[in-house]
mmCIF file of N, CA, C and O in Angstrom:
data_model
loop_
_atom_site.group_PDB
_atom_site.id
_atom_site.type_symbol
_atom_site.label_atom_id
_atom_site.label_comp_id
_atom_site.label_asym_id
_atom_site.label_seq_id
_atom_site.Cartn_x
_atom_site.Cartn_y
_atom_site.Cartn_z
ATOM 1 N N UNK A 1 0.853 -1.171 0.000
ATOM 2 C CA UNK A 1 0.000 0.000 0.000
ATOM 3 C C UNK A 1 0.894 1.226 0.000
ATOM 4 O O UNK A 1 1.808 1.217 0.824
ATOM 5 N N UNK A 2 0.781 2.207 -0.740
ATOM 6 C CA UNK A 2 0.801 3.298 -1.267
ATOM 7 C C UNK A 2 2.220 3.191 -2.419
ATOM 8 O O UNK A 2 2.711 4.320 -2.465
ATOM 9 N N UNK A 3 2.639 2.673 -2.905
ATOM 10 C CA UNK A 3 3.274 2.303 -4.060
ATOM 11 C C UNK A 3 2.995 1.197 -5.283
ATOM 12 O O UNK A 3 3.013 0.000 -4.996
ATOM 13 N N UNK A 4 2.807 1.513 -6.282
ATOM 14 C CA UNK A 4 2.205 1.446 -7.361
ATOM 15 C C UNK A 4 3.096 -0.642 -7.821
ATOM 16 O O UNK A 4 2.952 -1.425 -8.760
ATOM 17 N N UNK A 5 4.048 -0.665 -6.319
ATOM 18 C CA UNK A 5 4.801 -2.387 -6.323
ATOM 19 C C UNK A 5 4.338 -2.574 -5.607
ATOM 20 O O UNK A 5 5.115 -2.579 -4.652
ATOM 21 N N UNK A 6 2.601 -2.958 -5.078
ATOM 22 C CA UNK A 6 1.941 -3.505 -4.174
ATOM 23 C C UNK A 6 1.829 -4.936 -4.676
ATOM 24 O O UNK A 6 1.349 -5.374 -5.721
ATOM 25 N N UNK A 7 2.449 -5.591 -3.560
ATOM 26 C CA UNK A 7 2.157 -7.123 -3.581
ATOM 27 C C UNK A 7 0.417 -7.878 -3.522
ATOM 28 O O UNK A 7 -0.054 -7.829 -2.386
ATOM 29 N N UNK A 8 -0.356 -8.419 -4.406
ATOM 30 C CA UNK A 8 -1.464 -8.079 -3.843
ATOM 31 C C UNK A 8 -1.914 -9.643 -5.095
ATOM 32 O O UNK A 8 -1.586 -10.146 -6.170
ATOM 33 N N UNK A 9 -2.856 -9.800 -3.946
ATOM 34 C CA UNK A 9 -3.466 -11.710 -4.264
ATOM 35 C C UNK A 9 -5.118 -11.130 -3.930
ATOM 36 O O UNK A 9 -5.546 -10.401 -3.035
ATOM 37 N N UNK A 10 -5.786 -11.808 -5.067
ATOM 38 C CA UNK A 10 -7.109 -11.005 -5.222
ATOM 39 C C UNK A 10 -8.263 -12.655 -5.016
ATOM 40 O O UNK A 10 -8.369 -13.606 -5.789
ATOM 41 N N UNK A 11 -8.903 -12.420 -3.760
ATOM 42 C CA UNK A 11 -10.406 -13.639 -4.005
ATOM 43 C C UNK A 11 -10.819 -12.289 -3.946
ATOM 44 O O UNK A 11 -10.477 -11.213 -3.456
ATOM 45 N N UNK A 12 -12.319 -13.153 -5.149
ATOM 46 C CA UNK A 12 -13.129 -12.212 -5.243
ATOM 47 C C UNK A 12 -14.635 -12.778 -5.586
ATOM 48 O O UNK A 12 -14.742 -13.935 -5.992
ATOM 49 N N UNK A 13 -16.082 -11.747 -5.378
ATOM 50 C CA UNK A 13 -17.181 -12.498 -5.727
ATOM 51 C C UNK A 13 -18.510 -10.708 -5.487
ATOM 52 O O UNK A 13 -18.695 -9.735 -4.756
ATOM 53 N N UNK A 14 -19.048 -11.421 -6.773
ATOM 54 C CA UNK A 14 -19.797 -9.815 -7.182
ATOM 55 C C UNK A 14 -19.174 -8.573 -6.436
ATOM 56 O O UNK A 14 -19.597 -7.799 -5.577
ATOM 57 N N UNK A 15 -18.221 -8.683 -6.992
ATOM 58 C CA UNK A 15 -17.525 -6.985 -7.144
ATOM 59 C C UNK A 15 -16.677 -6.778 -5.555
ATOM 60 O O UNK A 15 -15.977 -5.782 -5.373
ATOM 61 N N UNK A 16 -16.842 -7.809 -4.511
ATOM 62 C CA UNK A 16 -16.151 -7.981 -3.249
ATOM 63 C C UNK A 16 -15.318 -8.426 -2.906
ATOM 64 O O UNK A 16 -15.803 -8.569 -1.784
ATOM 65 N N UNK A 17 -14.557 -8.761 -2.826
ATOM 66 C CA UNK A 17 -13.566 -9.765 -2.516
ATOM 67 C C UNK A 17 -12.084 -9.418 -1.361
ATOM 68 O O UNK A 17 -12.170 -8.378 -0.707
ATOM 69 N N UNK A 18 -10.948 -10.200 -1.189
ATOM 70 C CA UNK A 18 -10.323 -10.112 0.014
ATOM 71 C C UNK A 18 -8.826 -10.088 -0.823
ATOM 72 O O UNK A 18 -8.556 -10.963 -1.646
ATOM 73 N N UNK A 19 -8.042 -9.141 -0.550
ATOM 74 C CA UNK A 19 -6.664 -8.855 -1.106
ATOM 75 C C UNK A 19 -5.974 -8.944 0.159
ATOM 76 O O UNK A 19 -6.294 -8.388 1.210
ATOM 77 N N UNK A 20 -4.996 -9.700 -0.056
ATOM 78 C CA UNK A 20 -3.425 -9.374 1.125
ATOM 79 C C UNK A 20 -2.615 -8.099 0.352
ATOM 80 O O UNK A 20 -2.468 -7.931 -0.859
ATOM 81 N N UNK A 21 -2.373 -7.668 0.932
ATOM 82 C CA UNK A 21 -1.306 -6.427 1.052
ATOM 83 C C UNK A 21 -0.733 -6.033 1.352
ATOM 84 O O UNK A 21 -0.899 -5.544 2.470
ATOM 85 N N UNK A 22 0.914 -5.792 0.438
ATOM 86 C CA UNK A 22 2.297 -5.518 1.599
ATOM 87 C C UNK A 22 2.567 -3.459 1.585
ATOM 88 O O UNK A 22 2.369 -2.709 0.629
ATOM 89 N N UNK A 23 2.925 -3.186 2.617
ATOM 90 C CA UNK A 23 2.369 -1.835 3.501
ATOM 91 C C UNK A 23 4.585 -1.804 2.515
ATOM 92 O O UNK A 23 5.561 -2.539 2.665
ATOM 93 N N UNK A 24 4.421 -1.021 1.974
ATOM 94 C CA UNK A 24 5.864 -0.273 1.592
ATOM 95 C C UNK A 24 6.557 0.531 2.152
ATOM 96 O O UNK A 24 6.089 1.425 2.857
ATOM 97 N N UNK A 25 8.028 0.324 1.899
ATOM 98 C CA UNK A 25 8.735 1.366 3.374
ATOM 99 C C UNK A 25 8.358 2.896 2.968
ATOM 100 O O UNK A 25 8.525 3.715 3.872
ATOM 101 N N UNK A 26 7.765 3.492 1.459
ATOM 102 C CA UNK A 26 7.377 5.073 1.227
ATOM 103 C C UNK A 26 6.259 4.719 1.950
ATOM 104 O O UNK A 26 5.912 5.883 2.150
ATOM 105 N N UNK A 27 5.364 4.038 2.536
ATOM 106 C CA UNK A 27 3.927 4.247 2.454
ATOM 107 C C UNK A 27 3.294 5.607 2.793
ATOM 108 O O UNK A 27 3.736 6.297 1.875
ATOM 109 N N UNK A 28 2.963 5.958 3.121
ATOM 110 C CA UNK A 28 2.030 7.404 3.641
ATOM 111 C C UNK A 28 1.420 6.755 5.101
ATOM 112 O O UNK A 28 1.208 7.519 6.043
ATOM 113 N N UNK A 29 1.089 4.935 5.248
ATOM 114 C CA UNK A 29 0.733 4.293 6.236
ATOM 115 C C UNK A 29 1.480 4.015 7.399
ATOM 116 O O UNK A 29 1.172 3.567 8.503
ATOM 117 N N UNK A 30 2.312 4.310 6.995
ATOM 118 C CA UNK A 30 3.832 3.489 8.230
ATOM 119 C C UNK A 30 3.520 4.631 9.547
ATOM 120 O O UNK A 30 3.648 5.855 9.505
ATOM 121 N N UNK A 31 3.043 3.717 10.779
ATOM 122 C CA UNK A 31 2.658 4.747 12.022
ATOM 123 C C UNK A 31 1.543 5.355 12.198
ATOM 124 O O UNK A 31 1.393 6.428 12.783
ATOM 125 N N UNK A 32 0.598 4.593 11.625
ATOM 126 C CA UNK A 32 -0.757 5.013 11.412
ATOM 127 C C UNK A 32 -1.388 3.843 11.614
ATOM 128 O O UNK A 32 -0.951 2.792 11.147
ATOM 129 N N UNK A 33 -2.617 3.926 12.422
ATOM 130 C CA UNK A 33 -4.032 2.550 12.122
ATOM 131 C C UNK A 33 -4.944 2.997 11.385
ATOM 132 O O UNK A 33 -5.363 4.066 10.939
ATOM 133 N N UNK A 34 -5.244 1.422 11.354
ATOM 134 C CA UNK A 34 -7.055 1.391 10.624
ATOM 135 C C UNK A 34 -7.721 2.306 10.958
ATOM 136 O O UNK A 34 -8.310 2.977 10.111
ATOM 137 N N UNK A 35 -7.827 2.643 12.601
ATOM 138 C CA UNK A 35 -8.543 3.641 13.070
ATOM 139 C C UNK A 35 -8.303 5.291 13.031
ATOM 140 O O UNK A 35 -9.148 6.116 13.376
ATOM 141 N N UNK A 36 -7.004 5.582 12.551
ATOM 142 C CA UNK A 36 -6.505 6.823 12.372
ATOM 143 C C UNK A 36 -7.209 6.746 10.719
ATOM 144 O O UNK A 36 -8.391 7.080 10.636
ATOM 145 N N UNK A 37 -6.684 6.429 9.784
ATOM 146 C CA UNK A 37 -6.904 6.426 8.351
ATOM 147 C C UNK A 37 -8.409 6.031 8.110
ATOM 148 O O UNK A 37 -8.708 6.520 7.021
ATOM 149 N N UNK A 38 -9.506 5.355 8.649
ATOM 150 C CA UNK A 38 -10.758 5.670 8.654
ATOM 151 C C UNK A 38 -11.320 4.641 7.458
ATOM 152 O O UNK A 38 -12.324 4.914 6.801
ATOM 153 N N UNK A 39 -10.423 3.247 7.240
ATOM 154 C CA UNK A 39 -10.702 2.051 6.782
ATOM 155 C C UNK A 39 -12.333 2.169 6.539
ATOM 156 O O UNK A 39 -12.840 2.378 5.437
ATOM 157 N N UNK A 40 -12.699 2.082 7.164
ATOM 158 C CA UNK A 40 -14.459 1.349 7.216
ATOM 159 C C UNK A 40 -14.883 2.477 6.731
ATOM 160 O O UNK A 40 -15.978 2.193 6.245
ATOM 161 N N UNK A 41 -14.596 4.097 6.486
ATOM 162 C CA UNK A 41 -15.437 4.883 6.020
ATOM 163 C C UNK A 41 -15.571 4.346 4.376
ATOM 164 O O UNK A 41 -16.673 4.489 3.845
ATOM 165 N N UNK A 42 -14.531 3.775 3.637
ATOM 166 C CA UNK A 42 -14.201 3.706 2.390
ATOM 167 C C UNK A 42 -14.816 1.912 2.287
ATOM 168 O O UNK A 42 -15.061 1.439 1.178
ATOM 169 N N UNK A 43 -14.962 1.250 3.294
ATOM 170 C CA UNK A 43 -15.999 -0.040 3.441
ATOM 171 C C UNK A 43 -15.043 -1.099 2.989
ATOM 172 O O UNK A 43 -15.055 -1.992 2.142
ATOM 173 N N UNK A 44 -14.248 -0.667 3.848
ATOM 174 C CA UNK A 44 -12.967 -2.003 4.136
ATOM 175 C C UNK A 44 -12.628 -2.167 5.195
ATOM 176 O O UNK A 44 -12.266 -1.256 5.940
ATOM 177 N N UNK A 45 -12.669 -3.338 5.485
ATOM 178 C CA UNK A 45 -12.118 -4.415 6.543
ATOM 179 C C UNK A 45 -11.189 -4.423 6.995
ATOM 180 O O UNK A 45 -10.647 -4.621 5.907
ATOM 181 N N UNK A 46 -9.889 -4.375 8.056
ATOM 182 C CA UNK A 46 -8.921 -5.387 7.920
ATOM 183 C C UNK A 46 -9.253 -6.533 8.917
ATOM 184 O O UNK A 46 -9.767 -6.424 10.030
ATOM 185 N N UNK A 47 -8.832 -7.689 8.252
ATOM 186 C CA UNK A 47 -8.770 -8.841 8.535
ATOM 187 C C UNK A 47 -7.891 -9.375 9.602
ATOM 188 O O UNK A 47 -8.312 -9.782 10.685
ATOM 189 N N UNK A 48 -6.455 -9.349 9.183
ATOM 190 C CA UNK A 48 -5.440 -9.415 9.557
ATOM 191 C C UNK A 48 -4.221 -9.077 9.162
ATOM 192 O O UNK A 48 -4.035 -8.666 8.016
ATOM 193 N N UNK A 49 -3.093 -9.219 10.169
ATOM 194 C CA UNK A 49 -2.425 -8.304 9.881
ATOM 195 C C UNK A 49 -0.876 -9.084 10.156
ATOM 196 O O UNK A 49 -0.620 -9.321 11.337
ATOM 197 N N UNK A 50 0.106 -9.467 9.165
ATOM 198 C CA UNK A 50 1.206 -10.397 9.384
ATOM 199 C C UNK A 50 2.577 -9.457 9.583
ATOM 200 O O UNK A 50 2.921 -8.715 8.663
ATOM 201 N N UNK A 51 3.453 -9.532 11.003
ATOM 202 C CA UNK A 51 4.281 -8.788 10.422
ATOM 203 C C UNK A 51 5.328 -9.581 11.214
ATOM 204 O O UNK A 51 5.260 -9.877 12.407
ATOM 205 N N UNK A 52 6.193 -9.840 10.452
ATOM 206 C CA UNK A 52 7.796 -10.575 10.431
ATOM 207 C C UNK A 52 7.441 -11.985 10.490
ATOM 208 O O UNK A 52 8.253 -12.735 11.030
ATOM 209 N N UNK A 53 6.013 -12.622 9.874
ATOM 210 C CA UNK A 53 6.083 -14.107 10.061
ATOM 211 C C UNK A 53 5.033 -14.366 11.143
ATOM 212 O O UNK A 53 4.732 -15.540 11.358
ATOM 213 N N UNK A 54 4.359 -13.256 11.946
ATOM 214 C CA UNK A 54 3.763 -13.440 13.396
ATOM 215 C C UNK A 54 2.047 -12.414 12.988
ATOM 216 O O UNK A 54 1.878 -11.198 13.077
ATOM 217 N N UNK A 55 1.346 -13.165 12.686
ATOM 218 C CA UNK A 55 -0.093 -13.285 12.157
ATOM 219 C C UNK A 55 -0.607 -12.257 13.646
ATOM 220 O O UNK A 55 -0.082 -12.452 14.742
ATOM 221 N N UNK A 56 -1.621 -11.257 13.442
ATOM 222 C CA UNK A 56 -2.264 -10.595 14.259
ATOM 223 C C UNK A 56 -3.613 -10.709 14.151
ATOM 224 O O UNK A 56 -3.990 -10.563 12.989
ATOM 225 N N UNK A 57 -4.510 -10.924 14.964
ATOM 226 C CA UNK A 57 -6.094 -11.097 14.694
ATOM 227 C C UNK A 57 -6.460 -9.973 15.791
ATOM 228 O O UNK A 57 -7.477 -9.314 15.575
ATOM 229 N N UNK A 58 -5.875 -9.764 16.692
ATOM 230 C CA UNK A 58 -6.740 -8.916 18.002
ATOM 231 C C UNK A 58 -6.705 -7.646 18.214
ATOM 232 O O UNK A 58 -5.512 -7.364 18.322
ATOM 233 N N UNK A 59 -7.580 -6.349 18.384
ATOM 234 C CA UNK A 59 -7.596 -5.324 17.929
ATOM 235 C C UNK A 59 -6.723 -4.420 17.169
ATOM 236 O O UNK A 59 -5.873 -3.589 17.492
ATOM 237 N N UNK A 60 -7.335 -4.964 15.745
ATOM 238 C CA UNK A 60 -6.503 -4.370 14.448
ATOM 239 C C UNK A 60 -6.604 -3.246 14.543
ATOM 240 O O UNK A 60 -5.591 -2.602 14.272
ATOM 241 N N UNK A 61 -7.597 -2.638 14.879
ATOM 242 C CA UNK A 61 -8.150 -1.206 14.258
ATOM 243 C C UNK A 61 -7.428 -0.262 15.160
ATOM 244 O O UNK A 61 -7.873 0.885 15.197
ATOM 245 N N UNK A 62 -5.988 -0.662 16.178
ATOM 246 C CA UNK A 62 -5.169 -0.006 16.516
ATOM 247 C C UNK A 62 -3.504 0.006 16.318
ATOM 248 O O UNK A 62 -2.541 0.744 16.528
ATOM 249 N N UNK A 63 -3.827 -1.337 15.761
ATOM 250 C CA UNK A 63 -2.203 -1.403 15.421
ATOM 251 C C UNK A 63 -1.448 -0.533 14.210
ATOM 252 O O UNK A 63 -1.892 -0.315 13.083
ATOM 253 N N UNK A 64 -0.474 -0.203 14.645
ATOM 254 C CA UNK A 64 -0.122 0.907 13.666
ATOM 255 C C UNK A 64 0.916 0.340 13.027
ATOM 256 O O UNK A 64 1.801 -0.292 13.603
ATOM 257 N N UNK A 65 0.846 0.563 11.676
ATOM 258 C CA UNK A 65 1.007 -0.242 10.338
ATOM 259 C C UNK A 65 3.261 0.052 10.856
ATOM 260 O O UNK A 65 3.914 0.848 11.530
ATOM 261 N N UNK A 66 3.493 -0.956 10.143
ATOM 262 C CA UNK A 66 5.441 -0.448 9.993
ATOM 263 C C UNK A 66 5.485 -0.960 8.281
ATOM 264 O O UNK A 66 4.893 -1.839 7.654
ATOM 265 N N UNK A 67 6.062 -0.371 8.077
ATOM 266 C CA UNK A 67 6.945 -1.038 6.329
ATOM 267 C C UNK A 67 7.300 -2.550 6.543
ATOM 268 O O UNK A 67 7.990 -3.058 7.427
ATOM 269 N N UNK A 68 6.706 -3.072 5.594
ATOM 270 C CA UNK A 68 6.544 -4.483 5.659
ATOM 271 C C UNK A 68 5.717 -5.434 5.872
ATOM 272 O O UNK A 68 5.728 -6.562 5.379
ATOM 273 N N UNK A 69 4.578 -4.726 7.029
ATOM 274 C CA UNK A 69 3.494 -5.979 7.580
ATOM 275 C C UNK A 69 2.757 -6.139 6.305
ATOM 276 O O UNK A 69 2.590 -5.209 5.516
ATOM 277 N N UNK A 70 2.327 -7.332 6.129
ATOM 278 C CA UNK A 70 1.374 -8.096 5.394
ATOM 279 C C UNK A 70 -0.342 -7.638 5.849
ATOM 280 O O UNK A 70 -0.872 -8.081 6.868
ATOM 281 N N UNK A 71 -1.022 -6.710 4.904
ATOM 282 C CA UNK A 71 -2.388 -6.600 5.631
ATOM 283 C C UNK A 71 -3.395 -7.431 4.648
ATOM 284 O O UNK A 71 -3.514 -7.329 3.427
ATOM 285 N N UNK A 72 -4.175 -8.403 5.689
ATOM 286 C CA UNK A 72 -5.226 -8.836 4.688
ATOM 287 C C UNK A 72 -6.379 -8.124 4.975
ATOM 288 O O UNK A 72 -6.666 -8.081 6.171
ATOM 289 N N UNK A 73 -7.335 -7.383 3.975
ATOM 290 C CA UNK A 73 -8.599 -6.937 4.163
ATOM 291 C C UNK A 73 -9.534 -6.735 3.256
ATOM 292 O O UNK A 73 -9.037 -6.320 2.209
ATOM 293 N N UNK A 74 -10.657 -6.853 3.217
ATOM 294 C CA UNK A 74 -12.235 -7.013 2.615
ATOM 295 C C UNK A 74 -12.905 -6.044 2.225
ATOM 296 O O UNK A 74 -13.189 -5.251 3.122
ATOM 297 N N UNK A 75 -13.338 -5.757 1.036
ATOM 298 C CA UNK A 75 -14.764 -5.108 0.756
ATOM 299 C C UNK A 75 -14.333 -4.890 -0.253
ATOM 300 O O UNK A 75 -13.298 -5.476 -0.572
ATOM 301 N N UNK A 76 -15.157 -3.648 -1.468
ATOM 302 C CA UNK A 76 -15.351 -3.689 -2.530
ATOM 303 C C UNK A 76 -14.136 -3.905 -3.031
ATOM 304 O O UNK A 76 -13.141 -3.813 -2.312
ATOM 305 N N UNK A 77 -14.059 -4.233 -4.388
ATOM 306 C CA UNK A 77 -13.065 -4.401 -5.508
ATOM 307 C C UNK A 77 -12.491 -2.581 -5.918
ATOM 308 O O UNK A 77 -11.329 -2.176 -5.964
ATOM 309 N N UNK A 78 -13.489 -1.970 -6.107
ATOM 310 C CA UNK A 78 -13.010 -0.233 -6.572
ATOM 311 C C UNK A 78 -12.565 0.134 -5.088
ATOM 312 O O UNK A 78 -11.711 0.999 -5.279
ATOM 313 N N UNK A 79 -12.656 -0.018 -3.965
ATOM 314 C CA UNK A 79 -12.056 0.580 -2.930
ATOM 315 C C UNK A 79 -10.971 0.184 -2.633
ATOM 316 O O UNK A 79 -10.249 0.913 -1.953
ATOM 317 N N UNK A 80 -10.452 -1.296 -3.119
ATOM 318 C CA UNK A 80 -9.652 -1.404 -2.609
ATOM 319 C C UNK A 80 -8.053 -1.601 -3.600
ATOM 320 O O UNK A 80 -7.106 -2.298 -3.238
ATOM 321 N N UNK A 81 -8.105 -0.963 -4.600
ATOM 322 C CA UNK A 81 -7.320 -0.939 -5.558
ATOM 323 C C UNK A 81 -6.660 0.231 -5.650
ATOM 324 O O UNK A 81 -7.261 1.301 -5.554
ATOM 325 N N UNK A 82 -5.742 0.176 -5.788
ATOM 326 C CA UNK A 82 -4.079 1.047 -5.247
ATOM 327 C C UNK A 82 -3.425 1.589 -6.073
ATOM 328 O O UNK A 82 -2.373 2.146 -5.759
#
């Protein structure tokens, strides 16, 4: 996320679907959460969140992103394309 070399694996189903996504050391994201950047206003998810190999499920919507973590998250196909 926010460089145009986003690593990114697409399920998908009527126009929804779930992308993993690697967070880049330019990002604009690095030191920021879900909950600062306002995810769900734009009607995306995060799922989870992988960083150095060590999978996160428990309150995402505060962890603040570093260059590198792996984010998986949900909702439309036009929202979530980079």
């Amino acid at each position: 996320v926010g460089s145009k070399d986003t690593d990114e694996e697409l399920l998908t189903s009527d126009g929804f679907g779930i992308s993993e996504v690697v967070v880049m050391s330019n990002s604009i994201l690095i030191g920021r959460s879900a909950l600062d950047i306002g995810l769900r206003r734009y009607g995306v998810s995060l799922l989870a969140i992988s960083r150095r190999g060590k999978r996160t499920t428990n309150r995402l919507k505060h962890v603040r992103f570093e260059a590198g973590d792996v984010l998986v998250i949900q909702g439309a196909l036009d929202e979530m394309s980079v």
